[in-house]
């Protein structure tokens, strides 16, 4: 026994929370009740009023689509709520196998594998790849998502980080690595905070030259780009060049879950060895059925994608012309730059409480300090009048808070604003 005082665990945790509060980056979750058939409207529990949601990852409103809801209702009525077990123990239902066949078809791959989330898909696939390949080296883009970073770390493989979208730096790192060593290059197609696009063609060429596998995260691109919504790789005619494609069902497809699509042997290996796949209960039949309906609809229809791109372009132009700083990019992401964590949160609060507009502040560690922003995602269902109202509200809020994120701040952060 010791006479020392016991550890005050709560004090340690409280101090940590106080620190992020002091830095202005304490995360407050805004409770919303989505209103079926009225997207992008939702009811705010905080204000007691309906609000326009400007930051949804349900990019195309497919979470409200009749085909998706109908498929989910039919599966729920026919099969019940839960899957009943893991894939190996009674949970391997026909809706999940149909989902895996559908994502394989979408990406023109031999096989697909479904996970409970995109995060889990990345963690499971990358950690298992690195662990199974002897003496593997994982090459990771500096701006990769936390799920990819975590998966690579969990693999215990050697890790080399290349500067964001810098293929020359990647080439140097590859050239300095023994050709015979197994290698995996992990990168994204659409980087969700800045909205820029990964250099798929150049990276795939380097992979062939230096004996590496390619792992492409298309989370913010599936459903959104390409003739059938398979992502940037499809749009650029490069799907067959990529070894493993990872995607989500929770953004453009409007449901929940993640997946990979690849060769039959790679999928079988991950299915057989990834603990977070083996020991996790299967997604419910209704979820899988809704995802299949959403993917199949967007494989046939480009109407949603076309309207979405038009609205995103209109929003960028409208804001920039009003003097609101918007990062330049060629995707649907509209990053409105603030550059201050406290003001970013204040702007979000004012928009919600006074203008009935909800957009979440994005602060460190999601983005670098000094590049805090409001990440705006206009959908096909945001009308021109809504966009005008949002622009006018931002102008007033930026003036009130004296937010002045200009070209010099963007240049210092190696970013470019819409002119």
C-alpha positions as semicolon CSV with decimal commas, in nm:
position;residue;x (nm);y (nm);z (nm)
1;X;0,000;0,000;0,000
2;X;0,105;0,358;-0,058
3;X;0,008;0,679;0,115
4;X;0,004;0,871;-0,212
5;X;-0,323;1,029;-0,316
6;X;-0,514;0,837;-0,584
7;X;-0,494;0,963;-0,939
8;X;-0,760;1,220;-1,016
9;X;-0,863;1,083;-1,352
10;X;-1,149;1,327;-1,402
11;X;-0,913;1,621;-1,346
12;X;-0,684;1,493;-1,623
13;X;-0,974;1,459;-1,864
14;X;-1,124;1,796;-1,763
15;X;-0,791;1,970;-1,819
16;X;-0,769;1,823;-2,168
17;X;-1,118;1,945;-2,251
18;X;-1,044;2,288;-2,103
19;X;-0,743;2,317;-2,330
20;X;-0,937;2,265;-2,649
21;X;-1,209;2,499;-2,520
22;X;-0,944;2,767;-2,465
23;X;-0,820;2,719;-2,821
24;X;-1,174;2,769;-2,954
25;X;-1,195;2,423;-3,109
26;X;-1,424;2,239;-2,868
27;X;-1,674;2,050;-3,081
28;X;-2,042;2,115;-3,023
29;X;-2,282;1,870;-3,186
30;X;-2,588;2,037;-3,331
31;X;-2,893;1,814;-3,298
32;X;-3,101;1,807;-3,614
33;X;-3,417;1,626;-3,712
34;X;-3,408;1,565;-4,085
35;X;-3,747;1,625;-4,244
36;X;-3,840;1,355;-4,493
37;X;-3,933;1,501;-4,831
38;X;-3,810;1,851;-4,738
39;X;-3,433;1,821;-4,790
40;X;-3,224;2,035;-4,729
41;X;-3,450;2,148;-4,444
42;X;-3,413;2,005;-4,093
43;X;-3,557;2,090;-3,754
44;X;-3,308;2,230;-3,504
45;X;-3,365;2,116;-3,148
46;X;-3,137;2,396;-3,033
47;X;-3,338;2,680;-3,186
48;X;-3,677;2,510;-3,211
49;X;-3,701;2,620;-3,574
50;X;-3,651;2,467;-3,916
51;X;-3,312;2,544;-4,070
52;X;-3,146;2,508;-4,410
53;X;-2,856;2,264;-4,387
54;X;-2,551;2,384;-4,581
55;X;-2,293;2,123;-4,480
56;X;-2,456;1,783;-4,536
57;X;-2,248;1,499;-4,678
58;X;-2,572;1,363;-4,826
59;X;-2,446;1,541;-5,135
60;X;-2,723;1,438;-5,375
61;X;-3,010;1,405;-5,130
62;X;-3,026;1,028;-5,190
63;X;-3,107;0,975;-4,823
64;X;-3,451;1,111;-4,916
65;X;-3,494;0,938;-5,251
66;X;-3,814;0,731;-5,286
67;X;-3,629;0,435;-5,441
68;X;-3,390;0,419;-5,146
69;X;-3,661;0,457;-4,883
70;X;-3,880;0,204;-5,061
71;X;-3,603;-0,056;-5,078
72;X;-3,527;-0,008;-4,710
73;X;-3,892;-0,041;-4,608
74;X;-3,933;-0,360;-4,813
75;X;-3,622;-0,516;-4,659
76;X;-3,730;-0,415;-4,310
77;X;-4,075;-0,564;-4,357
78;X;-3,937;-0,880;-4,513
79;X;-3,625;-0,948;-4,305
80;X;-3,655;-0,749;-3,983
81;X;-3,421;-0,496;-3,825
82;X;-3,084;-0,657;-3,759
83;X;-2,850;-0,891;-3,944
84;X;-2,837;-1,136;-3,655
85;X;-2,462;-1,186;-3,640
86;X;-2,124;-1,146;-3,802
87;X;-2,068;-1,252;-4,161
88;X;-1,933;-1,586;-4,037
89;X;-2,206;-1,647;-3,778
90;X;-2,555;-1,623;-3,930
91;X;-2,519;-1,263;-4,055
92;X;-2,431;-1,329;-4,420
93;X;-2,767;-1,222;-4,565
94;X;-2,856;-1,189;-4,933
95;X;-2,878;-0,808;-4,920
96;X;-2,514;-0,770;-4,815
97;X;-2,390;-1,008;-5,085
98;X;-2,597;-0,814;-5,339
99;X;-2,433;-0,494;-5,216
100;X;-2,085;-0,639;-5,263
101;X;-2,169;-0,755;-5,615
102;X;-2,305;-0,408;-5,692
103;X;-1,990;-0,221;-5,579
104;X;-1,775;-0,466;-5,774
105;X;-1,982;-0,393;-6,085
106;X;-1,968;-0,019;-6,017
107;X;-1,588;-0,016;-6,011
108;X;-1,533;-0,286;-6,274
109;X;-1,355;-0,510;-6,022
110;X;-1,376;-0,882;-5,954
111;X;-1,510;-0,850;-5,601
112;X;-1,635;-0,612;-5,332
113;X;-1,638;-0,621;-4,952
114;X;-1,877;-0,426;-4,731
115;X;-1,794;-0,269;-4,394
116;X;-1,994;-0,082;-4,133
117;X;-1,833;0,251;-4,226
118;X;-1,582;0,407;-4,461
119;X;-1,351;0,461;-4,164
120;X;-1,359;0,091;-4,081
121;X;-1,304;0,000;-4,447
122;X;-0,985;0,207;-4,460
123;X;-0,860;0,092;-4,122
124;X;-0,927;-0,274;-4,195
125;X;-0,794;-0,283;-4,550
126;X;-0,477;-0,079;-4,499
127;X;-0,381;-0,238;-4,168
128;X;-0,429;-0,586;-4,313
129;X;-0,242;-0,512;-4,635
130;X;0,058;-0,377;-4,447
131;X;0,058;-0,665;-4,200
132;X;0,024;-0,940;-4,461
133;X;0,288;-0,814;-4,703
134;X;0,633;-0,908;-4,569
135;X;0,865;-0,609;-4,513
136;X;0,601;-0,378;-4,661
137;X;0,645;-0,003;-4,706
138;X;0,332;0,214;-4,702
139;X;0,347;0,545;-4,892
140;X;0,085;0,791;-4,771
141;X;-0,020;1,134;-4,899
142;X;0,033;1,395;-4,628
143;X;-0,334;1,501;-4,646
144;X;-0,483;1,153;-4,619
145;X;-0,788;1,103;-4,397
146;X;-0,745;1,001;-4,033
147;X;-0,887;0,655;-4,110
148;X;-0,610;0,591;-4,363
149;X;-0,343;0,721;-4,126
150;X;-0,477;0,497;-3,849
151;X;-0,492;0,192;-4,075
152;X;-0,134;0,241;-4,190
153;X;-0,018;0,291;-3,832
154;X;-0,199;-0,024;-3,720
155;X;-0,028;-0,229;-3,991
156;X;0,312;-0,182;-3,821
157;X;0,463;-0,153;-4,169
158;X;0,727;0,107;-4,247
159;X;0,558;0,436;-4,342
160;X;0,679;0,708;-4,577
161;X;0,475;1,027;-4,615
162;X;0,491;1,221;-4,941
163;X;0,398;1,587;-4,967
164;X;0,038;1,639;-5,069
165;X;-0,014;1,565;-5,439
166;X;0,364;1,592;-5,496
167;X;0,441;1,309;-5,737
168;X;0,806;1,415;-5,765
169;X;0,848;1,369;-5,392
170;X;0,670;1,034;-5,411
171;X;0,898;0,925;-5,696
172;X;1,206;1,007;-5,489
173;X;1,077;0,808;-5,192
174;X;0,994;0,511;-5,416
175;X;1,331;0,524;-5,590
176;X;1,507;0,517;-5,251
177;X;1,322;0,196;-5,155
178;X;1,433;-0,151;-5,260
179;X;1,237;-0,247;-5,574
180;X;1,178;-0,597;-5,436
181;X;1,006;-0,478;-5,118
182;X;0,623;-0,486;-5,125
183;X;0,479;-0,135;-5,143
184;X;0,136;0,023;-5,112
185;X;0,063;0,382;-5,221
186;X;-0,243;0,520;-5,038
187;X;-0,409;0,841;-5,155
188;X;-0,747;1,003;-5,219
189;X;-0,933;1,123;-5,527
190;X;-1,119;1,420;-5,375
191;X;-0,966;1,572;-5,062
192;X;-1,271;1,685;-4,872
193;X;-1,147;1,994;-4,691
194;X;-0,974;2,181;-4,976
195;X;-1,169;2,009;-5,253
196;X;-0,862;1,935;-5,468
197;X;-0,811;1,616;-5,670
198;X;-0,543;1,350;-5,633
199;X;-0,308;1,280;-5,922
200;X;-0,434;0,932;-6,000
201;X;-0,275;0,889;-6,344
202;X;0,075;0,992;-6,234
203;X;0,062;0,790;-5,912
204;X;-0,054;0,476;-6,093
205;X;0,231;0,518;-6,342
206;X;0,480;0,541;-6,055
207;X;0,326;0,234;-5,894
208;X;0,388;0,030;-6,210
209;X;0,741;0,163;-6,239
210;X;0,836;0,088;-5,879
211;X;0,645;-0,236;-5,813
212;X;0,370;-0,098;-5,585
213;X;0,000;-0,154;-5,524
214;X;-0,232;0,147;-5,539
215;X;-0,504;0,212;-5,281
216;X;-0,745;0,492;-5,374
217;X;-0,999;0,646;-5,135
218;X;-1,293;0,767;-5,348
219;X;-1,517;0,850;-5,050
220;X;-1,602;1,205;-5,159
221;X;-1,626;1,111;-5,527
222;X;-1,839;0,796;-5,555
223;X;-2,185;0,877;-5,683
224;X;-2,058;1,222;-5,778
225;X;-1,823;1,182;-6,075
226;X;-1,794;0,956;-6,376
227;X;-2,056;0,841;-6,625
228;X;-2,203;0,595;-6,371
229;X;-2,093;0,769;-6,054
230;X;-1,795;0,542;-5,987
231;X;-1,573;0,838;-5,901
232;X;-1,280;1,036;-6,035
233;X;-1,098;0,723;-6,152
234;X;-1,395;0,639;-6,375
235;X;-1,420;0,995;-6,502
236;X;-1,053;0,986;-6,603
237;X;-1,065;0,635;-6,746
238;X;-0,831;0,498;-6,479
239;X;-1,036;0,248;-6,279
240;X;-0,846;-0,047;-6,425
241;X;-0,516;0,117;-6,325
242;X;-0,606;0,125;-5,954
243;X;-0,561;-0,196;-5,756
244;X;-0,794;-0,124;-5,463
245;X;-1,076;0,132;-5,458
246;X;-1,241;0,228;-5,131
247;X;-1,571;0,409;-5,105
248;X;-1,851;0,505;-4,871
249;X;-2,226;0,459;-4,874
250;X;-2,279;0,746;-4,627
251;X;-2,224;1,048;-4,849
252;X;-2,351;1,067;-5,207
253;X;-2,538;0,737;-5,164
254;X;-2,720;0,872;-4,859
255;X;-2,712;0,567;-4,630
256;X;-2,427;0,431;-4,409
257;X;-2,134;0,197;-4,454
258;X;-1,813;0,157;-4,649
259;X;-1,655;-0,086;-4,893
260;X;-1,356;-0,186;-5,098
261;X;-1,351;-0,319;-5,455
262;X;-1,053;-0,508;-5,594
263;X;-0,934;-0,840;-5,730
264;X;-1,094;-1,153;-5,590
265;X;-0,776;-1,261;-5,412
266;X;-0,716;-0,924;-5,241
267;X;-1,077;-0,906;-5,124
268;X;-1,062;-1,266;-5,001
269;X;-0,740;-1,198;-4,811
270;X;-0,884;-0,893;-4,631
271;X;-1,211;-1,078;-4,565
272;X;-1,011;-1,363;-4,409
273;X;-0,763;-1,166;-4,198
274;X;-0,903;-0,822;-4,100
275;X;-1,019;-0,838;-3,735
276;X;-1,250;-0,536;-3,767
277;X;-1,433;-0,718;-4,046
278;X;-1,433;-1,066;-3,893
279;X;-1,557;-0,963;-3,549
280;X;-1,818;-0,701;-3,646
281;X;-2,189;-0,767;-3,687
282;X;-2,308;-0,735;-4,045
283;X;-2,495;-0,427;-4,162
284;X;-2,873;-0,468;-4,136
285;X;-3,057;-0,587;-4,450
286;X;-3,248;-0,259;-4,481
287;X;-2,924;-0,057;-4,491
288;X;-2,769;-0,281;-4,755
289;X;-3,087;-0,278;-4,963
290;X;-3,105;0,101;-4,952
291;X;-2,742;0,127;-5,059
292;X;-2,796;-0,104;-5,355
293;X;-3,098;0,098;-5,467
294;X;-2,901;0,423;-5,438
295;X;-2,598;0,295;-5,631
296;X;-2,813;0,144;-5,904
297;X;-3,014;0,464;-5,943
298;X;-2,702;0,679;-5,976
299;X;-2,543;0,433;-6,219
300;X;-2,834;0,510;-6,452
301;X;-2,909;0,875;-6,374
302;X;-2,675;1,170;-6,419
303;X;-2,941;1,434;-6,350
304;X;-2,846;1,467;-5,983
305;X;-2,474;1,495;-6,061
306;X;-2,525;1,761;-6,327
307;X;-2,746;1,980;-6,107
308;X;-2,511;1,937;-5,815
309;X;-2,208;2,053;-6,012
310;X;-2,404;2,350;-6,147
311;X;-2,510;2,458;-5,799
312;X;-2,159;2,420;-5,657
313;X;-2,015;2,636;-5,937
314;X;-2,287;2,898;-5,892
315;X;-2,227;2,911;-5,517
316;X;-1,851;2,964;-5,557
317;X;-1,898;3,244;-5,806
318;X;-2,175;3,408;-5,606
319;X;-1,970;3,413;-5,284
320;X;-1,646;3,525;-5,446
321;X;-1,819;3,813;-5,624
322;X;-1,957;3,925;-5,287
323;X;-1,606;3,932;-5,139
324;X;-1,635;3,610;-4,939
325;X;-1,305;3,416;-4,948
326;X;-1,359;3,075;-5,113
327;X;-1,084;2,825;-5,188
328;X;-1,041;2,757;-5,558
329;X;-1,093;2,396;-5,665
330;X;-1,264;2,193;-5,939
331;X;-1,494;1,989;-5,717
332;X;-1,823;2,028;-5,533
333;X;-1,660;2,136;-5,205
334;X;-1,700;2,509;-5,123
335;X;-1,454;2,597;-4,844
336;X;-1,537;2,942;-4,703
337;X;-1,222;3,060;-4,529
338;X;-1,224;3,222;-4,184
339;X;-0,874;3,159;-4,049
340;X;-0,965;3,185;-3,681
341;X;-1,112;2,906;-3,466
342;X;-1,313;3,132;-3,234
343;X;-1,461;3,343;-3,515
344;X;-1,537;3,031;-3,714
345;X;-1,748;2,897;-3,429
346;X;-1,909;3,239;-3,375
347;X;-2,001;3,265;-3,743
348;X;-2,161;2,921;-3,733
349;X;-2,359;3,008;-3,420
350;X;-2,488;3,336;-3,562
351;X;-2,593;3,174;-3,889
352;X;-2,788;2,910;-3,700
353;X;-2,948;3,126;-3,434
354;X;-3,025;3,440;-3,634
355;X;-3,052;3,325;-3,996
356;X;-3,179;2,965;-3,959
357;X;-2,883;2,836;-4,161
358;X;-2,666;2,553;-4,038
359;X;-2,303;2,510;-4,144
360;X;-2,052;2,346;-3,911
361;X;-1,719;2,515;-3,827
362;X;-1,414;2,314;-3,935
363;X;-1,119;2,368;-3,703
364;X;-0,790;2,200;-3,611
365;X;-0,704;1,908;-3,622
366;X;-0,935;1,850;-3,919
367;X;-0,759;2,141;-4,092
368;X;-0,435;2,325;-4,016
369;X;-0,441;2,607;-3,763
370;X;-0,494;2,936;-3,943
371;X;-0,704;2,771;-4,216
372;X;-1,027;2,729;-4,017
373;X;-1,331;2,738;-4,240
374;X;-1,699;2,682;-4,300
375;X;-1,721;2,383;-4,536
376;X;-2,023;2,447;-4,756
377;X;-2,180;2,173;-4,968
378;X;-2,468;2,299;-5,184
379;X;-2,685;2,016;-5,315
380;X;-2,917;1,982;-5,616
381;X;-3,200;2,079;-5,381
382;X;-3,064;2,418;-5,272
383;X;-3,254;2,674;-5,478
384;X;-3,101;2,987;-5,629
385;X;-3,300;3,192;-5,377
386;X;-3,152;2,989;-5,091
387;X;-2,801;3,051;-5,224
388;X;-2,865;3,425;-5,249
389;X;-2,994;3,432;-4,892
390;X;-2,690;3,238;-4,772
391;X;-2,454;3,475;-4,952
392;X;-2,621;3,781;-4,799
393;X;-2,608;3,626;-4,453
394;X;-2,238;3,548;-4,487
395;X;-2,161;3,903;-4,597
396;X;-2,335;4,040;-4,289
397;X;-2,176;3,791;-4,049
398;X;-1,825;3,841;-4,190
399;X;-1,865;4,217;-4,150
400;X;-1,995;4,187;-3,794
401;X;-1,709;3,958;-3,686
402;X;-1,449;4,149;-3,890
403;X;-1,338;3,834;-4,069
404;X;-1,071;3,926;-4,322
405;X;-0,915;3,618;-4,473
406;X;-0,743;3,749;-4,783
407;X;-0,502;3,649;-5,056
408;X;-0,196;3,691;-4,832
409;X;-0,329;3,447;-4,572
410;X;-0,414;3,200;-4,846
411;X;-0,069;3,232;-5,002
412;X;0,099;3,177;-4,666
413;X;-0,099;2,853;-4,630
414;X;-0,019;2,754;-4,992
415;X;-0,382;2,790;-5,090
416;X;-0,556;2,982;-5,368
417;X;-0,883;3,173;-5,347
418;X;-1,147;3,202;-5,616
419;X;-1,071;3,526;-5,798
